[in-house]
Short mmCIF file of C-alpha atoms in Angstrom, two decimals:
data_model
loop_
_atom_site.label_atom_id
_atom_site.label_comp_id
_atom_site.label_asym_id
_atom_site.label_seq_id
_atom_site.Cartn_x
_atom_site.Cartn_y
_atom_site.Cartn_z
CA MET J 1 3.70 3.87 31.17
CA PHE J 2 1.87 0.68 30.02
CA ALA J 3 4.28 -1.70 28.29
CA ASP J 4 1.40 -3.36 26.41
CA LYS J 5 0.08 0.10 25.02
CA MET J 6 2.60 0.50 22.10
CA ILE J 7 0.91 2.70 19.42
CA LEU J 8 1.93 1.87 15.91
CA ARG J 9 2.15 4.95 13.57
CA ILE J 10 4.10 3.30 10.95
CA PRO J 11 3.11 2.64 7.45
CA GLY J 12 2.36 -1.14 8.17
CA PRO J 13 1.71 -3.21 10.03
CA THR J 14 -0.93 -1.12 11.25
CA PRO J 15 -3.20 -1.30 14.50
CA ILE J 16 -5.85 -4.11 14.29
CA PRO J 17 -9.22 -3.07 15.51
CA PRO J 18 -10.54 -5.03 18.67
CA ARG J 19 -13.59 -6.33 16.87
CA VAL J 20 -11.37 -7.81 14.02
CA GLN J 21 -9.03 -9.53 16.56
CA GLN J 22 -12.05 -11.00 18.28
CA ALA J 23 -13.30 -12.24 14.74
CA MET J 24 -9.87 -13.93 14.28
CA ASN J 25 -10.11 -15.72 17.60
CA GLN J 26 -13.28 -17.73 16.32
CA PRO J 27 -12.69 -21.49 16.53
CA MET J 28 -10.89 -23.04 13.72
CA ILE J 29 -12.92 -24.67 10.98
CA GLY J 30 -11.85 -27.00 8.19
CA HIS J 31 -10.32 -25.10 5.20
CA ARG J 32 -12.06 -27.45 2.76
CA SER J 33 -15.60 -27.22 4.48
CA GLY J 34 -18.67 -25.73 2.98
CA GLN J 35 -18.70 -23.19 5.80
CA PHE J 36 -15.11 -21.76 4.95
CA SER J 37 -15.99 -22.03 1.16
CA ASP J 38 -19.04 -19.68 1.47
CA LEU J 39 -17.19 -17.22 4.04
CA PHE J 40 -14.21 -17.26 1.45
CA ALA J 41 -16.25 -16.68 -1.77
CA SER J 42 -18.46 -13.84 -0.21
CA THR J 43 -15.57 -12.10 1.39
CA ALA J 44 -13.52 -12.05 -1.89
CA GLU J 45 -16.68 -10.56 -3.60
CA ARG J 46 -16.91 -7.89 -1.16
CA LEU J 47 -13.14 -6.77 -1.85
CA ARG J 48 -14.17 -5.81 -5.43
CA PRO J 49 -15.24 -2.09 -4.76
CA TYR J 50 -11.80 -1.25 -3.27
CA PHE J 51 -10.15 -2.51 -6.54
CA GLY J 52 -12.71 -0.89 -8.58
CA THR J 53 -13.40 -3.95 -10.64
CA SER J 54 -16.08 -6.32 -11.55
CA GLY J 55 -13.71 -9.15 -11.88
CA ASP J 56 -12.60 -11.68 -9.38
CA VAL J 57 -10.12 -10.81 -6.46
CA PHE J 58 -8.00 -13.73 -5.60
CA ILE J 59 -6.77 -14.07 -1.97
CA LEU J 60 -3.63 -15.97 -1.16
CA ALA J 61 -1.71 -16.74 1.98
CA GLY J 62 1.42 -14.44 1.65
CA SER J 63 2.66 -11.13 2.18
CA GLY J 64 2.20 -8.28 -0.33
CA THR J 65 5.48 -9.22 -1.99
CA SER J 66 4.09 -12.59 -2.78
CA ALA J 67 1.34 -10.85 -4.86
CA LEU J 68 4.02 -8.63 -6.54
CA GLU J 69 5.83 -11.86 -7.47
CA MET J 70 2.58 -13.36 -8.56
CA SER J 71 2.04 -10.49 -11.01
CA VAL J 72 5.43 -10.97 -12.65
CA VAL J 73 5.61 -14.75 -12.94
CA ASN J 74 2.24 -15.04 -14.73
CA THR J 75 2.71 -12.26 -17.40
CA LEU J 76 6.22 -12.47 -18.52
CA GLN J 77 8.98 -14.98 -19.51
CA PRO J 78 12.73 -14.93 -19.32
CA GLY J 79 14.15 -12.53 -22.08
CA GLU J 80 10.96 -10.43 -22.31
CA GLU J 81 10.98 -6.76 -21.53
CA ALA J 82 9.37 -4.81 -18.88
CA ALA J 83 9.41 -1.28 -17.91
CA VAL J 84 9.50 -0.67 -14.01
CA LEU J 85 8.78 2.79 -12.77
CA VAL J 86 11.13 3.36 -9.68
CA SER J 87 10.37 6.23 -7.30
CA GLY J 88 11.43 4.47 -4.16
CA ALA J 89 12.37 1.23 -2.54
CA PHE J 90 9.30 -0.55 -3.65
CA GLY J 91 9.47 0.39 -7.16
CA GLU J 92 13.06 -1.15 -6.98
CA ARG J 93 11.62 -4.31 -5.44
CA PHE J 94 9.49 -4.82 -8.45
CA ALA J 95 12.62 -4.46 -10.70
CA LYS J 96 14.43 -6.83 -8.49
CA ILE J 97 11.63 -9.58 -8.86
CA CYS J 98 11.75 -9.11 -12.69
CA GLU J 99 15.39 -9.54 -12.87
CA ARG J 100 15.40 -12.63 -10.75
CA TYR J 101 13.16 -14.35 -13.36
CA GLY J 102 15.50 -13.25 -16.23
CA ILE J 103 13.31 -10.47 -17.55
CA VAL J 104 15.04 -7.54 -19.26
CA VAL J 105 14.13 -4.55 -17.09
CA HIS J 106 14.06 -0.87 -18.34
CA ARG J 107 14.12 1.43 -15.08
CA LEU J 108 12.32 4.83 -15.22
CA GLU J 109 14.01 6.35 -12.17
CA VAL J 110 13.12 9.56 -10.50
CA PRO J 111 14.71 11.05 -7.46
CA TRP J 112 13.16 9.67 -4.14
CA GLY J 113 10.63 12.10 -3.04
CA GLU J 114 9.48 12.91 -6.65
CA ALA J 115 6.50 11.20 -8.45
CA VAL J 116 6.49 9.54 -11.84
CA THR J 117 4.52 11.95 -14.20
CA ALA J 118 2.75 11.10 -17.34
CA GLU J 119 5.10 13.12 -19.42
CA LYS J 120 8.11 11.41 -18.04
CA LEU J 121 6.53 7.97 -18.80
CA ALA J 122 5.39 8.92 -22.24
CA THR J 123 8.82 10.00 -23.23
CA PHE J 124 10.36 6.93 -21.61
CA LEU J 125 8.17 4.40 -23.56
CA ALA J 126 8.43 6.13 -26.88
CA ASP J 127 11.61 4.15 -27.90
CA LYS J 128 10.66 0.78 -26.22
CA PRO J 129 8.19 -0.65 -28.49
CA SER J 130 9.15 -4.32 -27.04
CA VAL J 131 7.94 -3.68 -23.58
CA GLN J 132 5.39 -6.04 -22.58
CA ALA J 133 4.44 -4.89 -19.06
CA VAL J 134 4.82 -1.63 -17.06
CA PHE J 135 5.09 -1.96 -13.44
CA ALA J 136 4.34 1.04 -11.14
CA THR J 137 3.92 1.51 -7.28
CA TYR J 138 0.66 3.60 -6.33
CA CYS J 139 2.04 4.64 -3.01
CA GLU J 140 5.81 4.64 -2.57
CA THR J 141 5.93 3.87 1.13
CA SER J 142 9.80 4.85 1.39
CA THR J 143 9.09 8.45 0.33
CA GLY J 144 5.41 9.14 0.91
CA VAL J 145 4.66 9.82 -2.64
CA GLN J 146 1.46 8.73 -4.28
CA ASN J 147 2.16 8.38 -8.05
CA PRO J 148 -0.76 9.59 -10.51
CA ILE J 149 -1.84 6.07 -11.38
CA ARG J 150 -4.89 7.02 -13.57
CA GLU J 151 -2.75 9.32 -15.70
CA LEU J 152 -0.05 6.78 -15.97
CA ALA J 153 -2.54 4.15 -17.02
CA GLN J 154 -3.51 6.56 -19.82
CA VAL J 155 -0.08 6.88 -21.05
CA VAL J 156 0.57 3.09 -21.07
CA ARG J 157 -2.74 2.61 -23.31
CA GLU J 158 -2.03 5.39 -25.57
CA LYS J 159 1.74 4.64 -26.12
CA SER J 160 2.07 0.80 -25.96
CA ASP J 161 0.33 -2.60 -25.87
CA ALA J 162 1.83 -3.40 -22.54
CA LEU J 163 -0.11 -4.54 -19.53
CA PHE J 164 -0.11 -1.88 -16.80
CA ILE J 165 0.65 -3.70 -13.39
CA VAL J 166 0.19 -1.69 -10.04
CA ASP J 167 1.47 -2.09 -6.53
CA ALA J 168 -1.09 -0.80 -4.23
CA VAL J 169 0.02 -2.57 -1.09
CA SER J 170 0.24 0.63 1.06
CA CYS J 171 -2.94 2.44 0.01
CA LEU J 172 -5.59 0.24 -1.45
CA GLY J 173 -8.50 0.54 0.79
CA ALA J 174 -7.69 4.09 1.75
CA VAL J 175 -7.54 5.81 -1.70
CA ALA J 176 -9.43 5.76 -4.92
CA CYS J 177 -8.77 2.83 -7.39
CA GLU J 178 -10.85 2.17 -10.39
CA MET J 179 -8.84 -0.32 -12.21
CA ASP J 180 -11.60 -1.18 -14.70
CA GLU J 181 -12.34 2.48 -15.48
CA TRP J 182 -8.69 3.57 -15.69
CA GLY J 183 -7.31 0.57 -17.84
CA VAL J 184 -5.09 -0.99 -15.03
CA ASP J 185 -4.55 -4.64 -15.97
CA ILE J 186 -3.36 -5.99 -12.49
CA VAL J 187 -3.64 -4.48 -9.04
CA VAL J 188 -2.16 -5.97 -5.98
CA THR J 189 -2.23 -5.24 -2.23
CA GLY J 190 -1.66 -6.89 1.21
CA SER J 191 -3.67 -7.31 4.37
CA GLN J 192 -1.39 -5.24 6.93
CA LYS J 193 -1.88 -1.86 5.80
CA ALA J 194 -5.28 -0.21 5.15
CA PHE J 195 -7.12 -3.40 5.55
CA MET J 196 -6.21 -3.41 9.22
CA LEU J 197 -5.21 -7.13 9.53
CA PRO J 198 -1.98 -8.81 10.42
CA THR J 199 0.53 -9.62 7.71
CA GLY J 200 -0.30 -12.92 5.97
CA LEU J 201 -2.82 -12.28 3.12
CA ALA J 202 -2.39 -10.86 -0.22
CA PHE J 203 -4.96 -9.97 -2.77
CA LEU J 204 -4.75 -9.68 -6.50
CA ALA J 205 -7.25 -8.76 -9.27
CA ALA J 206 -6.71 -8.91 -13.17
CA SER J 207 -8.29 -7.65 -16.19
CA LYS J 208 -9.68 -9.52 -19.02
CA ARG J 209 -6.86 -8.11 -21.04
CA ALA J 210 -4.45 -9.49 -18.46
CA TRP J 211 -5.80 -12.93 -18.57
CA GLU J 212 -5.44 -12.98 -22.25
CA VAL J 213 -1.84 -12.74 -21.60
CA ILE J 214 -1.76 -15.06 -18.64
CA ASP J 215 -3.47 -17.79 -20.48
CA ARG J 216 -0.72 -17.64 -23.21
CA LYS J 217 2.15 -17.86 -20.62
CA LYS J 218 3.57 -20.78 -18.61
CA PRO J 219 3.86 -19.62 -15.11
CA LEU J 220 7.33 -19.24 -13.72
CA ALA J 221 6.44 -20.46 -10.26
CA PHE J 222 4.38 -23.19 -8.61
CA TYR J 223 2.66 -21.83 -5.64
CA LEU J 224 2.04 -18.50 -7.46
CA ASP J 225 0.49 -19.90 -10.45
CA LEU J 226 -2.53 -17.51 -11.05
CA LYS J 227 -4.43 -20.10 -13.26
CA ALA J 228 -4.39 -22.56 -10.26
CA TYR J 229 -6.04 -19.94 -8.10
CA ARG J 230 -8.67 -19.25 -10.80
CA LYS J 231 -9.47 -22.91 -11.05
CA SER J 232 -9.88 -23.26 -7.27
CA PHE J 233 -11.69 -19.92 -7.01
CA ALA J 234 -14.58 -21.45 -9.20
CA ASP J 235 -15.01 -23.93 -6.42
CA LYS J 236 -14.93 -21.12 -3.71
CA THR J 237 -11.60 -22.20 -2.52
CA THR J 238 -7.81 -21.91 -2.89
CA PRO J 239 -5.23 -24.30 -4.45
CA TYR J 240 -3.21 -24.41 -1.24
CA THR J 241 -3.93 -24.00 2.39
CA PRO J 242 -5.67 -20.77 3.14
CA ALA J 243 -5.15 -18.56 6.32
CA VAL J 244 -8.45 -19.37 7.87
CA SER J 245 -8.22 -17.09 10.74
CA LEU J 246 -7.11 -14.26 8.76
CA VAL J 247 -10.22 -14.62 6.34
CA PHE J 248 -12.39 -14.48 9.51
CA GLY J 249 -10.73 -11.07 10.27
CA LEU J 250 -11.04 -10.03 6.66
CA ALA J 251 -14.65 -10.53 6.81
CA GLU J 252 -15.00 -8.28 9.79
CA VAL J 253 -12.81 -5.67 8.10
CA CYS J 254 -15.32 -5.72 5.34
CA ASN J 255 -18.06 -4.97 7.67
CA MET J 256 -16.28 -1.91 8.98
CA LEU J 257 -15.33 -0.59 5.58
CA GLU J 258 -18.78 -0.95 4.45
CA GLU J 259 -20.39 0.71 7.63
CA GLU J 260 -18.18 3.74 6.97
CA GLY J 261 -18.35 3.62 3.10
CA LEU J 262 -15.53 4.17 0.85
CA PRO J 263 -16.18 7.94 0.09
CA ALA J 264 -15.86 8.68 3.69
CA ILE J 265 -12.86 6.43 4.11
CA ILE J 266 -10.97 8.15 1.25
CA LYS J 267 -11.94 11.66 2.88
CA ARG J 268 -10.54 10.49 6.34
CA HIS J 269 -7.09 9.53 4.83
CA GLU J 270 -6.92 12.81 2.89
CA LEU J 271 -7.83 14.67 6.04
CA MET J 272 -5.22 12.80 8.24
CA ARG J 273 -2.61 13.43 5.58
CA ASP J 274 -3.50 17.22 5.47
CA MET J 275 -3.38 17.55 9.09
CA THR J 276 -0.01 15.75 9.21
CA ARG J 277 1.52 17.89 6.66
CA ALA J 278 0.24 21.06 8.27
CA ALA J 279 1.62 20.14 11.62
CA MET J 280 5.07 19.22 10.15
CA ARG J 281 5.08 22.65 8.36
CA ALA J 282 4.05 24.50 11.52
CA LEU J 283 7.12 22.62 13.20
CA ASN J 284 9.47 23.72 10.29
CA ILE J 285 10.04 20.20 9.37
CA PRO J 286 10.57 19.85 5.61
CA LEU J 287 8.31 17.41 3.82
CA MET J 288 9.58 14.96 1.14
CA ALA J 289 6.65 14.90 -1.30
CA GLN J 290 5.01 17.81 -3.14
CA ASP J 291 1.39 18.44 -2.11
CA GLU J 292 0.12 17.26 -5.43
CA PHE J 293 1.68 13.78 -5.00
CA ALA J 294 1.42 13.46 -1.19
CA ALA J 295 0.31 9.96 -0.12
CA ALA J 296 -2.81 9.89 1.92
CA THR J 297 -1.49 7.05 4.06
CA VAL J 298 1.93 8.09 5.17
CA THR J 299 3.95 11.31 5.44
CA SER J 300 7.65 11.38 4.93
CA CYS J 301 9.80 14.17 6.75
CA HIS J 302 13.33 15.20 6.03
CA PRO J 303 14.59 17.39 8.90
CA GLN J 304 18.03 17.59 7.16
CA ASP J 305 20.50 19.00 9.76
CA ALA J 306 18.02 20.44 12.21
CA PHE J 307 17.89 17.27 14.43
CA ASP J 308 18.58 13.35 14.30
CA PRO J 309 15.44 11.47 13.17
CA GLU J 310 16.66 8.39 15.02
CA GLN J 311 16.78 10.27 18.17
CA LEU J 312 13.31 11.56 17.68
CA ARG J 313 12.18 8.04 17.17
CA LYS J 314 13.83 6.58 20.22
CA VAL J 315 12.29 9.27 22.56
CA LEU J 316 8.89 8.69 21.03
CA LYS J 317 9.10 4.96 21.59
CA ASN J 318 10.87 4.95 24.89
CA HIS J 319 9.15 7.92 26.51
CA HIS J 320 5.66 8.02 24.75
CA ASN J 321 5.11 4.35 23.65
CA ILE J 322 4.69 5.63 19.98
CA VAL J 323 6.47 3.95 17.02
CA ILE J 324 7.15 5.92 13.92
CA ALA J 325 9.32 4.61 10.82
CA GLY J 326 12.63 5.60 9.85
CA GLY J 327 14.26 5.76 6.28
CA GLN J 328 15.16 3.03 4.07
CA GLN J 329 18.28 2.25 1.92
CA HIS J 330 20.10 5.69 1.30
CA LEU J 331 17.58 7.44 3.63
CA LYS J 332 18.12 5.42 6.56
CA GLY J 333 18.92 7.78 9.61
CA LYS J 334 17.87 10.72 7.47
CA ILE J 335 14.13 10.79 7.48
CA PHE J 336 11.24 9.75 9.58
CA ARG J 337 7.78 8.47 8.24
CA ILE J 338 4.44 8.78 10.01
CA GLY J 339 1.75 6.25 9.06
CA HIS J 340 -1.89 7.31 9.10
CA MET J 341 -3.98 4.60 7.46
CA GLY J 342 -6.43 1.80 8.43
CA TYR J 343 -7.54 1.85 12.16
CA CYS J 344 -6.54 5.52 12.59
CA GLU J 345 -8.77 8.69 12.86
CA PRO J 346 -7.87 12.45 13.04
CA LEU J 347 -7.56 12.56 16.86
CA ASP J 348 -4.90 10.10 16.51
CA VAL J 349 -3.02 12.50 14.37
CA LEU J 350 -3.12 15.08 17.06
CA GLN J 351 -1.69 12.57 19.47
CA VAL J 352 1.30 11.68 17.45
CA VAL J 353 1.99 15.22 16.67
CA ALA J 354 1.83 16.35 20.22
CA ALA J 355 4.26 13.58 21.21
CA ILE J 356 6.57 14.73 18.30
CA GLU J 357 6.47 18.09 19.78
CA LEU J 358 7.47 16.84 23.29
CA SER J 359 10.16 14.47 21.96
CA LEU J 360 11.74 17.48 19.94
CA ARG J 361 12.05 19.35 22.92
CA GLN J 362 13.56 16.42 24.74
CA ILE J 363 16.19 15.96 22.31
CA GLY J 364 17.02 19.56 22.35
CA ALA J 365 15.56 20.63 18.82
CA PRO J 366 13.65 23.84 18.30
CA ALA J 367 9.96 23.24 18.63
CA GLU J 368 7.25 25.63 19.64
CA LEU J 369 4.94 23.32 21.88
CA GLY J 370 1.37 23.31 20.56
CA ALA J 371 2.31 24.83 17.04
CA GLY J 372 1.91 21.65 15.21
CA VAL J 373 -1.21 20.46 17.09
CA LYS J 374 -2.76 23.85 16.36
CA ALA J 375 -2.05 23.77 12.69
CA ALA J 376 -3.54 20.14 12.52
CA GLN J 377 -6.64 21.36 14.60
CA GLU J 378 -7.31 24.02 12.11
CA VAL J 379 -7.35 21.70 9.30
CA LEU J 380 -9.39 19.41 11.15
CA LEU J 381 -12.01 22.12 11.94
CA THR J 382 -12.50 22.92 8.28
CA HIS J 383 -14.04 19.21 7.99
CA VAL J 384 -16.10 19.08 11.11
#
């Protein structure tokens, strides 16, 4: 076994392509130089198709959570009301950020493993006329659920005057996102998921409607002042020190994404999702999300009492150098999650499924060797 050959199949951070690693190893340049400004401006513009916007995409040095917080502190004031759609750990994070700033939070909670539907949201908003922003999670990483953002955006538009703000950290760049067409006001994401970079960059795009609100508000934070980013963006830079090496890498990521094309990227992720789900079913491992709302980037499995997910994860890591994720909060020790996004392709899915089969046998769980692989292969054959 090669100790340096650890294979990440978690929902972030994800593996980094060698050509992106090489791009990040370029010699450092001045972050206020013309060379960097040109790179920064052109790279930011190349991000627009993945958001589905004609507007600017802002890049800041920080994790995805920094962009979540940025979306809160620039659109709301203490005492104002927000609705937060909570279908897992990261919806709950949005609610906690709002509460930290004194915002009145109305939680629309659904059981973990379920999606927030348009019907539920319409009913929820009916008696909340003072809500000024609705926060949603596109892909709920903790459960493998992909919420129907397009339909939810339509409800927000029809039932309220609120902004619709979406956390797309664990799926943007792998799924369809048409924020302008759908009527989404703010979309945020991070670098370490489908964008195939290390943690350290966050991205945010805002609609004209969102900017009308932002311009009326006093930002509740200094570093996360979106108006400061807009002012610097006009000069092709950032208000504070950017992560230069990560932007080098981001430019190379854009090259890779453009070479494959967004429609093909979306199809690849849907294929990997379908392969993974078929394999788990063939191994009689229950899935958390319904097919209709299954995330394209992560699959969450709930073996219940059939075997210990933590034992499975331990054997996968120690014997096969493959890392998958466990559960979070009340699901810790009860589920396992397989990431299939970014620098990942269908044959990688076959690899992790084969290793799961072996590991199940090693921990004494019932598993027919080859059953999951065969099921995944059959799905793959329909696409080749």
